[in-house]
């Protein structure tokens, strides 16, 4: 394909993407397929001879879109938001075209320096303490990791390296057996997974009535573990747990971590972005006690995958254990006032895209104001849904609604009944919700996941919840659109949650 | 930005990208900037109010491209190839637009099943043993990781988990202190870094005269370590080291690993792709002994970042240690003949893009034939460069030229002189090369890194090497273009390698 052909086909794909977004509301959010469906639709082997763009394109609807869950649909209310936006998609074209990797400064000076600048811009928007920013001239700075899992893994491995160094009287393995990390029972799996990868013990601590981890719980656990001869070294604190968007008490926890030489890493993957609004900045109060902090612009700041922003107070804590220095990656840094980082020492991966370009497009083309407005809009819509739930005596709200997620369940009904309700809602396929459990209680989660979701979509979703509740509880059968029952041969109830 | 605006700006960016490729040959491959240049060109803070697409676009040349190393230039001869192609860029638009993550089957059925299919297609193209493919109906299968570092890290952590499990009489830490991994002194840093992350001992073993790790070297090391009470558990074997593209003797090593219960992971990140050509399939002979195998389509198979293909003989070896299973990610698999993987259990990251779509576009729009032709063309061009080097009595070839990289140096000259030659070549800025060292010897590497590089570009590069050699050795000064000396105020010699 030459550049002329790319102009033609690239433009066609731009229009296909635009058409996709224009028709999203009319597509069922969930596909009607069962396990193994795709095998019948494509050949068993790669073609020997090249096919045309048109050959591939004609399979898009019949193969790819046939089985896609539409994460960009305004009726998608699952998980937490996954960001994407037109400015980011446009920037992404350039990222792919340049394919210039900021692994060393020399390998992409603009990529390195734009990442430095964007991490400082974003840090300022969040009012992070100065010491996290490059502009302070101190030891801190930010880096774009792929995901919050990477950020957590990098943090726990760096914390482990520090602990091993501090216990030079023992072998690494002896230290490892004694190390203990903490997180709340409500934290995202990335913290637990990071501990598994680091091969360290981890304790999932209980939370208070708001699903928040409190200082006294941590203090008691540390005391108990120290008495047993363990070495507490890491806390994965959450600002916005995946289940209920609960916020741990960072100030209480941070003070204890400071006293006990425990590395506090804050995973604020989704909720952290809200802190760009003055009224939500309180959510990250206590960040000053943390050693590292992360939020994902690919969740709530309009940047598509993969973009997790991580800041650290002392960058040598991560660059030291991650440093490998072959001649084939050598890079001469100029001496002088400004010394730019070689980002390959900050990450698990050597290869890394020029992702700061996407942040640059997004921060400029939205401006702080529109990014704030989006967050406020989502929170307002969640409050709208909360009010609808509270207005229906059959339901209860499971957790405080602080941001864009509403956790709710049928009042006085057991887990099975609530699970059945969710199944019915999703089988209907016009909206998509995911569940969670906290303290043994199963509930439904309604998330404002996509920026195009509006007030009518919220009412639309609530109507479906009510319809399905009516059927489930056998109260009213009038008004239910019977077509939603006639799905197809697939026993869809088994496919989806 | 609404869809109409996206049609307009997206089309504009498609044309901008096409223009970029059309003008690439006329751009100096390396930028004329020094550390800290970007700070002066952009504001200190993110804008409060939104800017237009045109505002951002007008800064592209003056800010971004001013300091980019042009990895897509036909005159870029550094590192190993980093892939990008128009079909991949077009597919990438759709990946970003859909933002539908194959983390569980339900979360993106097409994404999960297309990944399964593409990993099988690619595995068949490489003639991997059946047991690595899903189609065998056995325990094996493939997964798209982000990078070869991720693949190596996943492999070593899974191998560590198996070793810890097999030594249940000891604590994990006690086992860890005894575990020892191996790789060659020439292997890519990803293996060493993976061992650092896994906190296991690693030995860098010496290679033979072709920079290949041999069986007897490994056997001797294992014997020695076992005598000392260590537990050999992992070998990171290379098919195509970064420095000289050396290939370890997989058959010799594999047999020993099999006998000794050592997990052989093959890192074939760049060179492995050549095995789709029958005449280069021998490079991966012995893959049948490996537990896991990886190559990066984002290196030599036209897929842009991030795409590392990893196969494993027994997928439970990785899904077990990587498994975390919260209700909010629950997924009901249908019982039946076909059971699809939940890829979130295969990777460090939970979030993962729909990358199989890019593989699908690329494999179809090139077809196996054109992918083979590209590899053959690159090898032929490398041979052309090798012949030019061999024809100049001042130079010597440092390592066998098997694929697309030529390692060469000034004959009888020490490292400093060769380093000075490289510096002069790169300061000229019309081409870009990176160096390496093996066994203490510094040399230059010439890589056919970009698919648009042609025979004339190879001659062009060789002419520059000769010109700079003439100047360096003070033999001829005629014919040297004096403008290449007048760079700018920046002392460029310090910026770049």
mmCIF file of N, CA and C in Angstrom, chain B residues 213-276:
data_model
loop_
_atom_site.group_PDB
_atom_site.id
_atom_site.type_symbol
_atom_site.label_atom_id
_atom_site.label_comp_id
_atom_site.label_asym_id
_atom_site.label_seq_id
_atom_site.Cartn_x
_atom_site.Cartn_y
_atom_site.Cartn_z
ATOM 1 N N UNK B 213 25.080 -19.454 22.290
ATOM 2 C CA UNK B 213 25.204 -20.240 23.529
ATOM 3 C C UNK B 213 25.086 -21.720 23.174
ATOM 4 N N UNK B 214 26.026 -22.511 23.689
ATOM 5 C CA UNK B 214 26.085 -23.927 23.343
ATOM 6 C C UNK B 214 25.703 -24.807 24.519
ATOM 7 N N UNK B 215 25.291 -26.012 24.196
ATOM 8 C CA UNK B 215 24.812 -26.943 25.207
ATOM 9 C C UNK B 215 25.826 -27.242 26.298
ATOM 10 N N UNK B 216 27.065 -27.464 25.884
ATOM 11 C CA UNK B 216 28.060 -27.866 26.899
ATOM 12 C C UNK B 216 28.320 -26.753 27.921
ATOM 13 N N UNK B 217 28.184 -25.506 27.464
ATOM 14 C CA UNK B 217 28.365 -24.378 28.398
ATOM 15 C C UNK B 217 27.259 -24.388 29.447
ATOM 16 N N UNK B 218 26.035 -24.590 28.965
ATOM 17 C CA UNK B 218 24.907 -24.646 29.896
ATOM 18 C C UNK B 218 25.039 -25.845 30.825
ATOM 19 N N UNK B 219 25.390 -27.007 30.245
ATOM 20 C CA UNK B 219 25.500 -28.223 31.062
ATOM 21 C C UNK B 219 26.523 -28.038 32.175
ATOM 22 N N UNK B 220 27.650 -27.427 31.831
ATOM 23 C CA UNK B 220 28.701 -27.214 32.833
ATOM 24 C C UNK B 220 28.220 -26.270 33.931
ATOM 25 N N UNK B 221 27.511 -25.232 33.534
ATOM 26 C CA UNK B 221 27.014 -24.264 34.524
ATOM 27 C C UNK B 221 25.994 -24.917 35.449
ATOM 28 N N UNK B 222 25.111 -25.715 34.864
ATOM 29 C CA UNK B 222 24.088 -26.387 35.675
ATOM 30 C C UNK B 222 24.754 -27.334 36.673
ATOM 31 N N UNK B 223 25.724 -28.076 36.172
ATOM 32 C CA UNK B 223 26.412 -29.037 37.036
ATOM 33 C C UNK B 223 27.092 -28.313 38.204
ATOM 34 N N UNK B 224 27.779 -27.266 37.864
ATOM 35 C CA UNK B 224 28.492 -26.474 38.871
ATOM 36 C C UNK B 224 27.513 -25.918 39.914
ATOM 37 N N UNK B 225 26.400 -25.380 39.424
ATOM 38 C CA UNK B 225 25.437 -24.766 40.335
ATOM 39 C C UNK B 225 24.735 -25.808 41.205
ATOM 40 N N UNK B 226 24.432 -26.938 40.604
ATOM 41 C CA UNK B 226 23.795 -27.993 41.412
ATOM 42 C C UNK B 226 24.749 -28.481 42.503
ATOM 43 N N UNK B 227 26.007 -28.584 42.154
ATOM 44 C CA UNK B 227 27.000 -28.990 43.169
ATOM 45 C C UNK B 227 27.056 -28.006 44.336
ATOM 46 N N UNK B 228 26.792 -26.754 44.020
ATOM 47 C CA UNK B 228 26.805 -25.721 45.071
ATOM 48 C C UNK B 228 25.469 -25.644 45.803
ATOM 49 N N UNK B 229 24.499 -26.463 45.384
ATOM 50 C CA UNK B 229 23.210 -26.465 46.073
ATOM 51 C C UNK B 229 22.170 -25.558 45.446
ATOM 52 N N UNK B 230 22.487 -24.996 44.300
ATOM 53 C CA UNK B 230 21.507 -24.143 43.623
ATOM 54 C C UNK B 230 20.501 -24.983 42.824
ATOM 55 N N UNK B 231 19.401 -24.345 42.468
ATOM 56 C CA UNK B 231 18.362 -25.027 41.679
ATOM 57 C C UNK B 231 18.224 -24.334 40.330
ATOM 58 N N UNK B 232 18.815 -24.892 39.276
ATOM 59 C CA UNK B 232 18.627 -24.327 37.932
ATOM 60 C C UNK B 232 17.165 -24.480 37.532
ATOM 61 N N UNK B 233 16.549 -23.418 37.042
ATOM 62 C CA UNK B 233 15.110 -23.515 36.747
ATOM 63 C C UNK B 233 14.690 -22.846 35.444
ATOM 64 N N UNK B 234 15.526 -22.003 34.851
ATOM 65 C CA UNK B 234 15.073 -21.206 33.709
ATOM 66 C C UNK B 234 16.227 -20.896 32.781
ATOM 67 N N UNK B 235 15.974 -21.034 31.489
ATOM 68 C CA UNK B 235 16.941 -20.571 30.495
ATOM 69 C C UNK B 235 16.236 -19.611 29.543
ATOM 70 N N UNK B 236 16.791 -18.444 29.382
ATOM 71 C CA UNK B 236 16.326 -17.507 28.362
ATOM 72 C C UNK B 236 17.223 -17.665 27.147
ATOM 73 N N UNK B 237 16.750 -18.417 26.150
ATOM 74 C CA UNK B 237 17.552 -18.641 24.943
ATOM 75 C C UNK B 237 17.204 -17.589 23.897
ATOM 76 N N UNK B 238 18.184 -17.248 23.069
ATOM 77 C CA UNK B 238 17.973 -16.197 22.068
ATOM 78 C C UNK B 238 17.993 -16.750 20.655
ATOM 79 N N UNK B 239 17.003 -16.351 19.882
ATOM 80 C CA UNK B 239 17.088 -16.537 18.433
ATOM 81 C C UNK B 239 17.214 -15.125 17.872
ATOM 82 N N UNK B 240 18.462 -14.728 17.635
ATOM 83 C CA UNK B 240 18.707 -13.364 17.178
ATOM 84 C C UNK B 240 18.973 -12.435 18.338
ATOM 85 N N UNK B 241 20.212 -12.419 18.815
ATOM 86 C CA UNK B 241 20.549 -11.472 19.881
ATOM 87 C C UNK B 241 20.493 -10.064 19.310
ATOM 88 N N UNK B 242 20.315 -9.083 20.173
ATOM 89 C CA UNK B 242 20.194 -7.700 19.681
ATOM 90 C C UNK B 242 21.492 -7.224 19.044
ATOM 91 N N UNK B 243 22.606 -7.628 19.603
ATOM 92 C CA UNK B 243 23.879 -7.109 19.098
ATOM 93 C C UNK B 243 24.234 -7.668 17.729
ATOM 94 N N UNK B 244 24.328 -8.985 17.636
ATOM 95 C CA UNK B 244 24.827 -9.581 16.384
ATOM 96 C C UNK B 244 23.816 -10.506 15.712
ATOM 97 N N UNK B 245 22.611 -10.601 16.253
ATOM 98 C CA UNK B 245 21.562 -11.497 15.717
ATOM 99 C C UNK B 245 22.052 -12.955 15.771
ATOM 100 N N UNK B 246 22.816 -13.256 16.794
ATOM 101 C CA UNK B 246 23.290 -14.628 16.982
ATOM 102 C C UNK B 246 22.140 -15.519 17.443
ATOM 103 N N UNK B 247 22.263 -16.795 17.089
ATOM 104 C CA UNK B 247 21.216 -17.762 17.427
ATOM 105 C C UNK B 247 21.809 -18.824 18.342
ATOM 106 N N UNK B 248 21.207 -18.974 19.506
ATOM 107 C CA UNK B 248 21.672 -20.017 20.418
ATOM 108 C C UNK B 248 21.342 -21.387 19.841
ATOM 109 N N UNK B 249 22.088 -22.374 20.251
ATOM 110 C CA UNK B 249 21.869 -23.731 19.737
ATOM 111 C C UNK B 249 20.717 -24.396 20.506
ATOM 112 N N UNK B 250 19.515 -24.169 19.982
ATOM 113 C CA UNK B 250 18.308 -24.579 20.711
ATOM 114 C C UNK B 250 18.240 -26.091 20.927
ATOM 115 N N UNK B 251 18.709 -26.859 19.956
ATOM 116 C CA UNK B 251 18.609 -28.317 20.092
ATOM 117 C C UNK B 251 19.517 -28.806 21.220
ATOM 118 N N UNK B 252 20.739 -28.340 21.216
ATOM 119 C CA UNK B 252 21.648 -28.728 22.305
ATOM 120 C C UNK B 252 21.098 -28.276 23.655
ATOM 121 N N UNK B 253 20.676 -27.017 23.709
ATOM 122 C CA UNK B 253 20.203 -26.450 24.978
ATOM 123 C C UNK B 253 18.901 -27.110 25.426
ATOM 124 N N UNK B 254 18.032 -27.343 24.447
ATOM 125 C CA UNK B 254 16.713 -27.888 24.754
ATOM 126 C C UNK B 254 16.778 -29.265 25.396
ATOM 127 N N UNK B 255 17.666 -30.091 24.852
ATOM 128 C CA UNK B 255 17.789 -31.446 25.415
ATOM 129 C C UNK B 255 18.236 -31.390 26.863
ATOM 130 N N UNK B 256 19.155 -30.485 27.145
ATOM 131 C CA UNK B 256 19.640 -30.354 28.533
ATOM 132 C C UNK B 256 18.517 -29.830 29.437
ATOM 133 N N UNK B 257 17.787 -28.851 28.946
ATOM 134 C CA UNK B 257 16.689 -28.290 29.746
ATOM 135 C C UNK B 257 15.658 -29.375 30.059
ATOM 136 N N UNK B 258 15.382 -30.200 29.068
ATOM 137 C CA UNK B 258 14.416 -31.271 29.261
ATOM 138 C C UNK B 258 14.887 -32.226 30.359
ATOM 139 N N UNK B 259 16.148 -32.618 30.269
ATOM 140 C CA UNK B 259 16.723 -33.521 31.284
ATOM 141 C C UNK B 259 16.695 -32.894 32.677
ATOM 142 N N UNK B 260 16.966 -31.601 32.729
ATOM 143 C CA UNK B 260 17.199 -30.943 34.013
ATOM 144 C C UNK B 260 15.974 -30.230 34.562
ATOM 145 N N UNK B 261 14.828 -30.402 33.912
ATOM 146 C CA UNK B 261 13.600 -29.726 34.347
ATOM 147 C C UNK B 261 13.779 -28.207 34.393
ATOM 148 N N UNK B 262 14.442 -27.687 33.388
ATOM 149 C CA UNK B 262 14.648 -26.240 33.274
ATOM 150 C C UNK B 262 13.691 -25.707 32.200
ATOM 151 N N UNK B 263 13.000 -24.641 32.512
ATOM 152 C CA UNK B 263 12.054 -24.016 31.580
ATOM 153 C C UNK B 263 12.859 -23.262 30.522
ATOM 154 N N UNK B 264 12.778 -23.682 29.270
ATOM 155 C CA UNK B 264 13.448 -22.935 28.201
ATOM 156 C C UNK B 264 12.453 -21.978 27.563
ATOM 157 N N UNK B 265 12.736 -20.688 27.740
ATOM 158 C CA UNK B 265 11.952 -19.647 27.066
ATOM 159 C C UNK B 265 12.798 -19.132 25.915
ATOM 160 N N UNK B 266 12.213 -19.060 24.735
ATOM 161 C CA UNK B 266 12.966 -18.559 23.581
ATOM 162 C C UNK B 266 12.525 -17.136 23.267
ATOM 163 N N UNK B 267 13.485 -16.231 23.305
ATOM 164 C CA UNK B 267 13.233 -14.858 22.891
ATOM 165 C C UNK B 267 13.708 -14.714 21.442
ATOM 166 N N UNK B 268 12.754 -14.727 20.537
ATOM 167 C CA UNK B 268 13.068 -14.607 19.106
ATOM 168 C C UNK B 268 12.437 -13.328 18.583
ATOM 169 N N UNK B 269 12.480 -12.287 19.410
ATOM 170 C CA UNK B 269 11.707 -11.066 19.179
ATOM 171 C C UNK B 269 11.802 -10.562 17.737
ATOM 172 N N UNK B 270 13.017 -10.415 17.248
ATOM 173 C CA UNK B 270 13.198 -9.940 15.870
ATOM 174 C C UNK B 270 13.322 -11.118 14.906
ATOM 175 N N UNK B 271 14.319 -11.966 15.137
ATOM 176 C CA UNK B 271 14.700 -12.969 14.141
ATOM 177 C C UNK B 271 13.645 -14.048 13.930
ATOM 178 N N UNK B 272 12.819 -14.283 14.929
ATOM 179 C CA UNK B 272 11.834 -15.353 14.826
ATOM 180 C C UNK B 272 10.913 -15.204 13.630
ATOM 181 N N UNK B 273 10.599 -13.962 13.264
ATOM 182 C CA UNK B 273 9.691 -13.745 12.135
ATOM 183 C C UNK B 273 10.242 -14.334 10.841
ATOM 184 N N UNK B 274 11.564 -14.392 10.712
ATOM 185 C CA UNK B 274 12.168 -14.929 9.489
ATOM 186 C C UNK B 274 11.755 -16.386 9.261
ATOM 187 N N UNK B 275 11.390 -17.055 10.341
ATOM 188 C CA UNK B 275 11.034 -18.479 10.234
ATOM 189 C C UNK B 275 9.765 -18.722 9.420
ATOM 190 N N UNK B 276 9.065 -17.652 9.026
ATOM 191 C CA UNK B 276 7.926 -17.857 8.114
ATOM 192 C C UNK B 276 8.420 -18.171 6.698
#
